[in-house]
Amino acid sequence: MSRKLKGIPAAPGIAIAPIVHFHTDLDFIPTREIGERDVEGEMRRLGEAITTASRSILFLRHEMASTLSDRDTQIYDVQVNLLHDKTFKADLEREVSTNLVNVEVALQRVVGRYEAVFDKAEDPLMRERSADIRDVGRQLLSALMDRDRSVYTADGQDYIFGADEFMPSDAGLLDREHLRGIVTVRGGKYSHGSILARSLGIPALVGVDKVLAKAPSGTPVILDGESGTLIVNPGKDELTHYHGLIRDRAEAHARLIEVRFAPSVTLDGQHVDLGANVESVHDLQHVETEVVSSIGLFRTEFAFMERRQFPTEDEQVRMYEAAMEAAKGRPVTFRTLDVGGDKPLPYFRTPDERNPVLGWRGLRISLAWPDILYTQIRAILRASASGHARILLPMVTTLDEVRRCREIVETIRQDLADSSTPHDGDIEFGIMVEVPATAIALDQLLPHVDFVSVGTNDLVQYLLAVDRDNPRVASLYDPYHPAVLRMLEKIASQAIRAGKPVSICGEIAGDHYYTMLLVGLGFRELSMAPVFLPRVKLMVRSFTIAEAESVATEALALTDSGAIREVLTAKSRAIWSEFLGEASN
Ligand code: PEP
Ligand code: MG
C-alpha cells in the first residue's frame, strides 16, 4: 500500500527513486572528563579544528562555484564567519575550562544552546540559521575527531537524499550525478538547503513530518516538488502516472525549445507581449531575455525577506541596477514592497491580526510607514537612469492611496531633478488590480496611472472569499468561476476604453488553458513564471484574434466553472496535440 506524506515544496520537479537516509555526526561523540592542565591542549585542538573546518568549507565553496551563483556560494561564507566568531569561540573555551570537559562535549553543548536560541526566534530567517550552526558544529566535530566525512557514492543508482535536514556542507559530499531529489524533516522554503536545491535544479520537499520513520532507507518513493507530496511505496498506477508526467514534460520541453524564440504573435499577426515574473536578481539572470518582452513583475519583497534588516537606499539602487542589467534593455516592473499576510518581513513585526490577508499588508503598510516607500521609490528612480524601470503598487484599494503615492513619486522626482541626480523623468507608474473594489471602480483610477496589472492570485481570493493558502477551502479557489471571467472582462474593457495598457501577472497568465480566453477578452500582455513561457507562446501562435474572441464569448455565457474549464481545456488540448503531432512528423 502506498502512503502519501505532505511537505513544503522547496524546489520544483518530480523524482522517482529509493530514498537513502543520511545521518548527522553530532550524536556520536566521545565524552571525557579532563583536568585543569588539559585545558590548554583542548584549546589547541579547537584552534586546529577551526582551521581544518574553514579550509574544507572554503574548498567546498570553490568546488560549488561552477554550479552555483555568487549569491548562493555566500552560504559558505556565512559558515566560515561563524567558525571565526569570537563569541562562539569564547563560549566554547568557557565550557571547556569551567566544566572540565573535552572540546567535543563542549561543542555539542554550545551548539545546542545556540540552536535553542535560534529555534525560539520569532523571525523565521533567524530560526533557519540554527541549521547553519548545526552544520558548522558538525564540521568542527569531524575535524576534531579526524573523521573524514566521506563522499557518498551511489553505486550508479539514482537516489533521493533523505535526512533530518539538508545542509550546505552536504552538497559536496553527495554523488550529484545520481541525486534525483531531496526530502527532509526540517527546513523551510528559505533555508539555505532549499536555496541550494533550487539552484542545483534538484526537486526538493522539506518539513515532511517523520519522513525517516515512515520511509525507511531503501524504500521507493515519488517526490513531487510541485504539489509538495511524497508517495512512499508507490503503486503501479502511481508510478505509471508519474513516469508519464516526467516523460511528457521532457518531450514537451524538447519540442518547445524552437517555439521559445519565435515571435509572440497570433495567426493573424497580433502581438501578445509575454513577460517574466521574478523574485530576485538571481532569478532574472536565469531568464532568457530574448524570449520575453519585459520583466512584467519583479516581486521586490523577496529580496527584503532574505535579509536581516531593511536594505538601504544605496543597496536597493545596486539591486535594481543589477536587475536592469540582467534584463538587457527590457522594461523591468518593480513592484513596491508587498509584505504582510502570507509574506511576513522577519525584522518588521506587524501586530497579530484576526484576518491578516484582509488587514495590514502591501501598500497599506508602505503608506503607514512612508519612509519605507520613500526610500524604495527613490532607489527605483535613481536606478532608472541605467535602464527601463517601471513602478507598480500592490494591493491598491482607493483613489486616495494612488494619489498619495503619485505625490511621493513626484516629490522625489523633483528632489532628484533639483540635485541633478540622473533618473528617468518619465518613469511609468502603475497599480495592481487585486481587490475587487479596484476592479469595479477602475475607470476612476485609470486617469491617475500609466498602466495596470491584474494580480489574479489575490483577486480570485478576494472575489470568491477563499483564502488562497487554506487547504480546507482549496477546492473553492476557482479561477474558472464565471464571476472571475466577468471581472476580467470588466477590467480589460475599462482599461481599453481609457487607452491604458493592462497586463495580467497572476498565475493564470502562465496557465496555457487560459491564454485564448485572456487574449479574447482583450489582454495583450501576460507575465508569468518563466517556466510557463514556451507553452503560452505556443498557444498565442496557434489562434487568430477572432477565434480567441469567440472562445471568450462562449465562456462568458456559461454558468458553471466546470463547463468553462471544459471549453478552455478542449481548445488548448486540440492546439497542443496538433503541435505534438506536427512536430513528430
Ligand atoms: C497576485 O496576487 O496575482 C500577484 C501577482 O501577487 P502575489 O502573488 O505576489 O500576491
Ligand atoms: Mg498579490
XYZ file of C-alpha atoms and ligand atoms in Angstrom:
596
model
C 0.000 0.000 0.000
C 1.318 3.375 -0.894
C 1.242 6.220 1.563
C 1.154 9.961 0.892
C 3.106 12.417 3.042
C 2.830 16.174 2.768
C 5.629 18.725 2.981
C 6.656 22.186 1.876
C 7.594 22.295 -1.827
C 11.116 23.729 -1.776
C 12.304 23.113 -5.345
C 10.121 22.101 -8.331
C 10.232 18.884 -10.346
C 9.375 15.214 -9.952
C 11.762 12.482 -8.807
C 11.275 8.726 -8.633
C 13.927 6.675 -6.805
C 14.612 4.957 -3.494
C 15.190 7.208 -0.514
C 18.617 6.893 1.116
C 18.967 8.129 4.699
C 21.853 10.307 5.820
C 22.569 10.937 9.465
C 24.337 13.745 11.229
C 27.517 13.117 13.198
C 26.779 15.259 16.210
C 25.049 12.427 18.059
C 28.074 10.174 18.327
C 30.712 11.914 20.315
C 33.317 10.778 22.815
C 32.853 12.065 26.361
C 35.872 12.645 28.588
C 36.473 14.441 31.853
C 39.659 16.458 31.763
C 41.971 18.009 34.320
C 42.827 21.700 34.526
C 46.179 21.134 32.931
C 44.498 19.585 29.883
C 42.503 22.744 29.118
C 45.276 24.314 27.091
C 45.638 21.158 24.986
C 41.906 21.093 24.314
C 42.023 24.717 23.216
C 44.843 23.899 20.837
C 42.742 21.091 19.369
C 39.864 23.514 18.954
C 42.076 26.025 17.120
C 43.354 23.338 14.764
C 39.829 22.058 14.131
C 38.645 25.570 13.253
C 41.459 25.887 10.725
C 40.694 22.472 9.192
C 36.948 23.082 9.050
C 37.438 26.537 7.478
C 39.709 25.032 4.877
C 37.221 22.347 3.966
C 34.331 24.843 3.743
C 36.391 27.106 1.501
C 37.322 24.120 -0.623
C 33.633 23.234 -0.944
C 32.820 26.831 -1.837
C 35.406 26.671 -4.591
C 34.056 23.322 -5.832
C 30.459 24.553 -5.915
C 31.337 27.853 -7.577
C 30.859 26.424 -11.076
C 27.337 25.203 -10.255
C 26.059 27.995 -8.032
C 25.656 31.733 -8.423
C 27.836 34.114 -6.399
C 24.942 34.824 -4.097
C 24.388 31.151 -3.355
C 28.033 30.435 -2.625
C 27.822 33.108 0.077
C 26.138 30.430 2.170
C 29.613 29.057 2.762
C 30.966 32.479 3.726
C 28.324 32.665 6.447
C 29.656 29.401 7.838
C 33.291 30.480 7.756
C 32.330 33.694 9.566
C 30.541 31.653 12.203
C 33.607 29.472 12.699
C 35.683 32.574 13.370
C 33.075 34.283 15.504
C 34.774 35.486 18.700
C 31.762 34.920 20.942
C 31.303 31.391 19.656
C 34.945 30.584 20.391
C 34.833 32.248 23.802
C 31.706 30.254 24.714
C 33.460 27.028 23.744
C 36.532 27.920 25.786
C 34.413 28.787 28.797
C 32.542 25.496 28.560
C 35.812 23.512 28.479
C 37.577 25.413 31.265
C 34.616 25.812 33.614
C 33.142 22.342 33.334
C 36.372 20.498 32.519
C 35.007 18.564 29.582
C 36.658 17.669 26.302
C 36.077 20.089 23.470
C 33.758 17.690 21.579
C 31.351 17.711 24.521
C 31.692 21.485 24.891
C 30.894 21.812 21.210
C 27.737 19.779 21.478
C 26.535 21.825 24.462
C 27.327 25.216 22.978
C 25.830 24.332 19.601
C 22.751 23.024 21.419
C 22.375 26.328 23.302
C 22.764 28.412 20.147
C 20.268 26.222 18.346
C 17.733 26.661 21.150
C 18.071 30.448 20.920
C 17.692 30.448 17.122
C 14.815 27.976 17.236
C 12.878 30.259 19.566
C 13.390 33.351 17.427
C 10.234 34.863 16.022
C 11.992 35.794 12.853
C 11.720 32.745 10.539
C 15.033 33.581 8.915
C 16.764 33.564 12.291
C 15.117 30.216 13.047
C 16.534 28.817 9.874
C 20.010 29.999 10.877
C 20.035 27.272 13.511
C 20.741 24.891 10.615
C 23.950 26.815 9.905
C 25.142 26.498 13.463
C 24.400 22.763 13.415
C 26.268 22.359 10.164
C 29.262 24.267 11.464
C 29.198 22.151 14.656
C 29.135 19.000 12.582
C 32.109 20.066 10.531
C 34.118 21.078 13.589
C 33.356 17.724 15.119
C 34.559 15.882 12.041
C 37.773 17.892 12.163
C 38.236 17.233 15.904
C 37.691 13.547 15.533
C 39.801 13.478 12.418
C 36.839 11.902 10.779
C 36.769 12.429 7.059
C 33.193 12.760 6.016
C 33.384 10.513 3.023
C 31.720 11.232 -0.253
C 28.636 9.135 -0.837
C 28.977 7.023 -3.938
C 25.611 5.831 -5.113
C 26.985 2.801 -6.995
C 25.482 4.132 -10.153
C 21.962 4.046 -8.666
C 19.582 7.000 -8.642
C 18.588 8.022 -5.137
C 16.660 10.570 -3.131
C 18.523 12.162 -0.240
C 16.563 11.746 2.997
C 17.721 13.351 6.239
C 16.716 15.416 9.157
C 17.825 18.356 7.092
C 19.852 19.238 4.023
C 22.918 21.241 4.942
C 25.111 23.301 2.633
C 28.084 21.065 3.509
C 26.161 18.003 2.283
C 26.173 19.247 -1.293
C 29.847 18.484 -1.740
C 29.589 15.003 -0.246
C 26.802 13.658 -2.388
C 27.034 11.822 -5.649
C 25.283 14.574 -7.573
C 25.174 12.610 -10.802
C 22.616 10.227 -9.329
C 20.935 12.566 -6.851
C 17.331 12.884 -8.038
C 15.613 14.578 -5.118
C 15.881 15.850 -1.553
C 13.428 15.258 1.258
C 13.908 16.422 4.831
C 12.124 16.565 8.153
C 13.211 20.086 8.942
C 13.718 23.192 6.856
C 11.660 25.913 5.281
C 11.355 27.431 1.858
C 14.071 29.941 2.675
C 16.530 27.593 4.398
C 19.922 27.577 2.829
C 19.418 23.934 1.918
C 16.264 24.826 -0.040
C 18.007 27.703 -1.788
C 20.791 25.304 -2.783
C 18.352 22.674 -4.036
C 16.621 25.228 -6.263
C 19.943 26.471 -7.593
C 21.087 22.937 -8.323
C 17.764 22.171 -10.030
C 17.038 19.213 -7.728
C 13.362 18.695 -6.770
C 13.028 19.105 -3.003
C 10.466 18.758 -0.274
C 11.134 19.972 3.258
C 9.230 19.863 6.529
C 7.931 16.323 5.934
C 6.945 15.138 9.387
C 8.612 11.866 10.497
C 9.646 11.045 6.942
C 12.622 8.969 8.088
C 10.399 6.740 10.197
C 7.696 6.428 7.572
C 10.040 5.811 4.649
C 12.975 3.619 5.797
C 16.211 3.837 3.828
C 15.894 1.993 0.537
C 12.121 2.463 0.208
C 10.973 3.521 -3.269
C 9.347 6.959 -3.283
C 7.918 9.520 -5.672
C 8.771 13.092 -4.783
C 6.509 15.718 -6.305
C 8.171 19.078 -5.696
C 5.269 20.958 -7.277
C 2.406 19.778 -5.090
C 4.523 19.064 -2.007
C 3.743 15.341 -1.927
C 5.905 12.335 -1.168
C 4.421 8.976 -2.157
C 6.037 6.173 -0.187
C 5.953 2.701 -1.769
C 4.038 3.933 -4.807
C 1.664 1.544 -6.519
C 1.831 0.573 -10.186
C -0.746 3.166 -11.262
C 1.000 5.962 -9.419
C 4.328 5.012 -10.954
C 2.810 4.867 -14.427
C 1.144 8.249 -13.906
C 4.306 9.960 -12.654
C 6.607 8.328 -15.218
C 4.117 9.617 -17.809
C 4.307 13.118 -16.321
C 8.101 13.099 -16.400
C 8.101 11.835 -19.998
C 5.501 14.382 -21.124
C 7.469 17.168 -19.577
C 10.746 16.096 -21.119
C 9.127 15.593 -24.534
C 7.221 18.831 -24.464
C 10.271 20.655 -23.226
C 12.372 19.356 -26.108
C 9.722 20.271 -28.674
C 9.082 23.672 -27.223
C 12.676 24.722 -27.494
C 12.214 26.069 -31.047
C 8.965 27.834 -30.188
C 10.654 29.767 -27.410
C 12.474 32.126 -29.728
C 9.673 32.586 -32.263
C 7.759 35.891 -32.216
C 4.775 36.006 -29.885
C 2.105 36.767 -32.479
C -1.293 35.297 -33.186
C -2.028 33.626 -36.544
C -3.397 36.939 -37.821
C -0.305 38.855 -36.728
C -1.449 40.443 -33.430
C 1.346 40.869 -30.945
C 0.879 39.488 -27.413
C 3.641 40.599 -25.050
C 4.898 37.819 -22.840
C 6.796 38.805 -19.733
C 8.548 37.048 -16.883
C 7.753 37.219 -13.173
C 10.848 37.078 -10.969
C 11.583 37.169 -7.273
C 15.222 38.207 -7.362
C 18.097 39.404 -9.494
C 19.353 35.836 -9.425
C 16.054 34.596 -10.950
C 16.313 37.296 -13.557
C 19.825 36.247 -14.508
C 18.330 32.867 -15.477
C 15.599 34.319 -17.684
C 16.274 34.028 -21.393
C 15.694 37.690 -22.101
C 15.444 37.071 -25.867
C 12.280 35.075 -25.189
C 10.396 37.776 -23.236
C 9.393 41.330 -23.979
C 9.605 42.506 -20.386
C 10.020 41.582 -16.761
C 6.356 42.134 -16.010
C 6.652 41.631 -12.267
C 9.683 41.895 -10.008
C 8.423 40.985 -6.530
C 10.864 43.136 -4.546
C 9.684 41.845 -1.151
C 11.616 38.605 -1.574
C 14.937 40.474 -1.560
C 13.749 42.226 1.614
C 12.674 38.921 3.191
C 16.048 37.281 2.685
C 17.805 39.934 4.718
C 18.078 40.699 8.404
C 17.231 44.373 8.123
C 15.824 46.823 5.603
C 18.195 47.339 2.673
C 19.495 50.908 2.490
C 18.697 53.166 -0.432
C 22.141 52.575 -1.947
C 21.822 48.804 -1.557
C 18.462 48.938 -3.281
C 19.838 51.088 -6.104
C 22.521 48.476 -6.713
C 19.936 45.677 -6.706
C 17.613 47.444 -9.174
C 20.534 48.380 -11.398
C 21.712 44.763 -11.409
C 18.173 43.682 -12.323
C 18.065 46.040 -15.261
C 21.493 44.999 -16.414
C 20.354 41.366 -16.397
C 17.151 42.362 -18.259
C 19.325 43.675 -21.130
C 17.194 46.652 -22.028
C 13.793 45.027 -21.430
C 11.493 47.019 -19.141
C 11.521 45.851 -15.522
C 8.370 46.440 -13.479
C 9.417 46.814 -9.854
C 6.521 46.158 -7.533
C 6.954 48.046 -4.275
C 7.123 46.073 -1.063
C 4.175 43.689 -0.761
C 4.605 42.248 2.715
C 2.118 41.225 5.361
C -0.459 38.449 5.096
C 1.393 35.330 3.955
C 4.643 37.258 3.407
C 5.903 38.470 6.779
C 9.052 40.530 6.925
C 11.137 38.951 9.698
C 12.620 42.191 11.036
C 9.426 44.220 10.770
C 6.863 42.811 13.150
C 3.285 43.566 12.341
C 0.640 43.077 15.038
C -1.213 39.747 15.108
C -4.418 40.112 13.181
C -7.523 38.005 13.018
C -7.653 38.308 9.230
C -4.140 39.214 8.109
C -4.951 38.906 4.422
C -7.699 41.485 4.885
C -5.509 43.537 7.141
C -2.285 45.411 7.185
C -0.454 44.366 4.063
C 1.023 45.622 0.802
C 0.587 49.281 0.110
C -1.241 49.786 3.406
C 1.999 49.153 5.280
C 4.047 51.254 2.880
C 1.730 54.208 3.358
C 1.678 53.831 7.128
C 5.494 53.821 7.087
C 6.188 56.270 4.265
C 9.949 56.152 4.959
C 9.987 52.613 3.590
C 8.108 53.600 0.452
C 10.066 56.814 0.065
C 13.410 55.001 0.211
C 12.276 52.336 -2.222
C 10.815 54.728 -4.772
C 13.893 56.947 -4.562
C 16.087 53.888 -5.171
C 13.990 52.746 -8.160
C 14.082 56.251 -9.602
C 17.848 56.576 -9.170
C 18.363 53.157 -10.738
C 16.028 54.090 -13.604
C 18.866 56.159 -15.068
C 20.535 52.932 -16.128
C 17.627 51.107 -17.780
C 13.899 50.911 -18.318
C 12.250 50.743 -14.897
C 8.545 50.923 -14.047
C 6.888 51.340 -10.641
C 3.970 49.113 -9.643
C 1.934 49.416 -6.429
C 0.446 46.287 -4.806
C -2.934 45.921 -3.053
C -4.397 49.229 -4.158
C -7.928 49.784 -2.817
C -8.680 53.502 -3.075
C -8.037 56.510 -5.271
C -6.617 58.306 -2.260
C -3.844 55.704 -1.978
C -2.951 56.202 -5.628
C -2.907 59.982 -5.251
C -0.697 59.836 -2.173
C 1.794 57.533 -3.870
C 1.845 59.625 -7.003
C 2.634 62.661 -4.861
C 5.532 60.817 -3.255
C 6.881 59.896 -6.689
C 6.525 63.500 -7.856
C 8.252 64.898 -4.768
C 11.170 62.515 -5.154
C 11.412 63.207 -8.856
C 11.588 66.940 -8.171
C 14.172 66.365 -5.491
C 16.358 64.326 -7.810
C 15.976 66.895 -10.574
C 16.947 69.715 -8.174
C 20.092 67.882 -7.162
C 20.842 66.896 -10.798
C 20.700 63.227 -9.855
C 20.209 61.125 -13.002
C 16.831 59.369 -13.219
C 14.049 58.675 -15.703
C 11.799 61.727 -15.500
C 9.002 59.877 -17.317
C 9.025 56.684 -15.298
C 5.760 54.783 -15.749
C 3.601 54.449 -12.660
C 1.133 51.568 -12.408
C -1.154 49.778 -9.977
C -2.062 46.178 -9.358
C -5.704 45.202 -9.592
C -6.061 42.658 -6.820
C -9.001 43.978 -4.836
C -12.485 43.661 -6.379
C -13.265 47.284 -5.473
C -10.331 48.401 -7.602
C -11.537 46.276 -10.497
C -15.078 47.620 -10.287
C -14.122 51.281 -9.971
C -11.084 51.036 -12.229
C -12.358 53.772 -14.546
C -11.960 56.249 -11.665
C -8.355 55.248 -11.052
C -7.166 54.907 -14.632
C -6.704 58.649 -15.297
C -4.127 58.696 -12.475
C -1.911 55.830 -13.641
C 0.136 54.874 -16.704
C -0.687 51.170 -16.670
C -2.413 48.439 -14.646
C -1.506 44.841 -13.905
C -4.039 42.297 -12.726
C -2.943 40.150 -9.795
C -5.392 37.311 -10.178
C -3.894 35.297 -7.319
C -5.274 37.802 -4.851
C -8.182 38.955 -6.975
C -9.624 35.421 -7.037
C -9.208 35.014 -3.280
C -10.920 38.330 -2.519
C -13.613 37.914 -5.131
C -14.586 34.406 -4.020
C -13.824 34.960 -0.315
C -11.444 31.997 -0.325
C -8.070 32.132 1.434
C -5.544 31.186 -1.263
C -3.362 29.407 1.325
C -6.014 27.433 3.167
C -6.086 23.778 2.020
C -9.567 23.290 3.554
C -11.150 25.628 1.076
C -8.748 24.963 -1.770
C -11.481 23.420 -3.911
C -13.380 26.716 -3.771
C -10.422 28.684 -5.064
C -11.527 28.532 -8.652
C -10.071 30.837 -11.316
C -12.649 29.372 -13.733
C -15.589 30.721 -11.718
C -17.935 32.726 -14.002
C -17.540 35.765 -11.721
C -13.774 35.737 -12.280
C -14.284 35.771 -16.038
C -16.749 38.634 -15.781
C -14.418 40.593 -13.587
C -11.540 40.114 -16.013
C -13.762 41.202 -18.852
C -14.740 44.320 -16.920
C -11.119 45.197 -16.131
C -9.968 44.722 -19.729
C -12.809 46.751 -21.208
C -12.309 49.669 -18.795
C -8.558 49.797 -19.474
C -9.016 49.526 -23.244
C -11.612 52.288 -23.196
C -9.219 54.526 -21.270
C -6.359 53.618 -23.611
C -4.193 52.357 -20.733
C -2.008 49.235 -21.055
C -3.298 46.348 -18.989
C -1.432 43.138 -18.200
C -2.043 40.021 -16.139
C 0.691 38.895 -13.779
C -1.201 36.400 -11.597
C -0.667 32.661 -12.035
C -3.410 32.314 -14.653
C -1.200 34.225 -17.113
C 1.022 31.132 -17.172
C -1.887 28.697 -17.461
C -1.974 27.861 -21.159
C -5.606 26.741 -20.882
C -6.400 30.356 -20.135
C -4.360 32.006 -22.898
C -7.039 32.074 -25.588
C -9.648 33.422 -23.186
C -7.381 36.206 -21.890
C -6.431 37.302 -25.385
C -10.090 37.036 -26.409
C -11.040 39.330 -23.525
C -8.600 41.940 -24.813
C -5.441 41.358 -22.765
C -2.268 41.784 -24.821
C 0.331 41.451 -22.037
C 0.789 38.368 -19.915
C 3.547 37.978 -17.364
C 4.334 34.611 -15.785
C 6.918 32.370 -14.130
C 9.487 31.774 -16.923
C 8.919 28.022 -16.909
C 5.445 28.540 -18.470
C 6.539 30.854 -21.269
C 7.100 28.327 -24.085
C 3.691 26.717 -23.711
C 1.867 30.029 -23.584
C 3.805 31.250 -26.600
C 2.829 28.127 -28.493
C -0.826 28.876 -27.711
C -0.576 32.506 -28.818
C 0.894 31.403 -32.136
C -1.933 28.925 -32.763
C -5.107 31.025 -32.949
C -6.486 34.189 -34.529
C -7.926 37.058 -32.507
C -11.373 36.275 -33.931
C -11.103 32.675 -32.667
C -9.969 33.878 -29.250
C -12.845 36.350 -29.065
C -15.343 33.669 -29.928
C -13.948 31.419 -27.153
C -14.230 34.339 -24.723
C -17.831 34.979 -25.723
C -18.661 31.285 -25.403
C -17.027 31.024 -21.956
C -18.650 34.215 -20.666
C -22.083 32.838 -21.472
C -21.580 29.720 -19.334
C -22.881 29.479 -15.808
C -20.593 26.973 -14.132
C -16.878 26.669 -13.880
C -16.844 23.002 -14.905
C -18.281 23.852 -18.289
C -15.944 26.839 -18.657
C -12.959 24.687 -17.831
C -14.093 22.121 -20.383
C -14.380 24.660 -23.190
C -10.986 26.184 -22.433
C -9.134 22.918 -21.961
C -10.664 21.359 -25.079
C -9.421 24.234 -27.261
C -5.957 24.186 -25.742
C -5.645 20.402 -25.921
C -6.517 20.458 -29.593
C -3.776 23.038 -30.262
C -1.334 21.111 -28.128
C -1.895 17.728 -29.744
C -1.782 19.257 -33.203
C 1.596 20.742 -32.323
C 2.920 17.474 -30.935
C 1.567 15.641 -33.981
C 3.170 18.057 -36.414
C 6.390 18.181 -34.518
C 6.729 14.417 -34.592
C 6.006 14.104 -38.336
C -1.259 38.284 -7.496
O -1.852 38.481 -6.434
O -1.790 37.771 -8.512
C 0.163 38.638 -7.620
C 0.800 38.564 -8.775
O 0.801 38.976 -6.471
P 1.301 37.902 -5.374
O 1.110 36.527 -5.935
O 2.723 38.238 -5.119
O 0.400 38.206 -4.218
Mg -0.952 39.708 -4.884
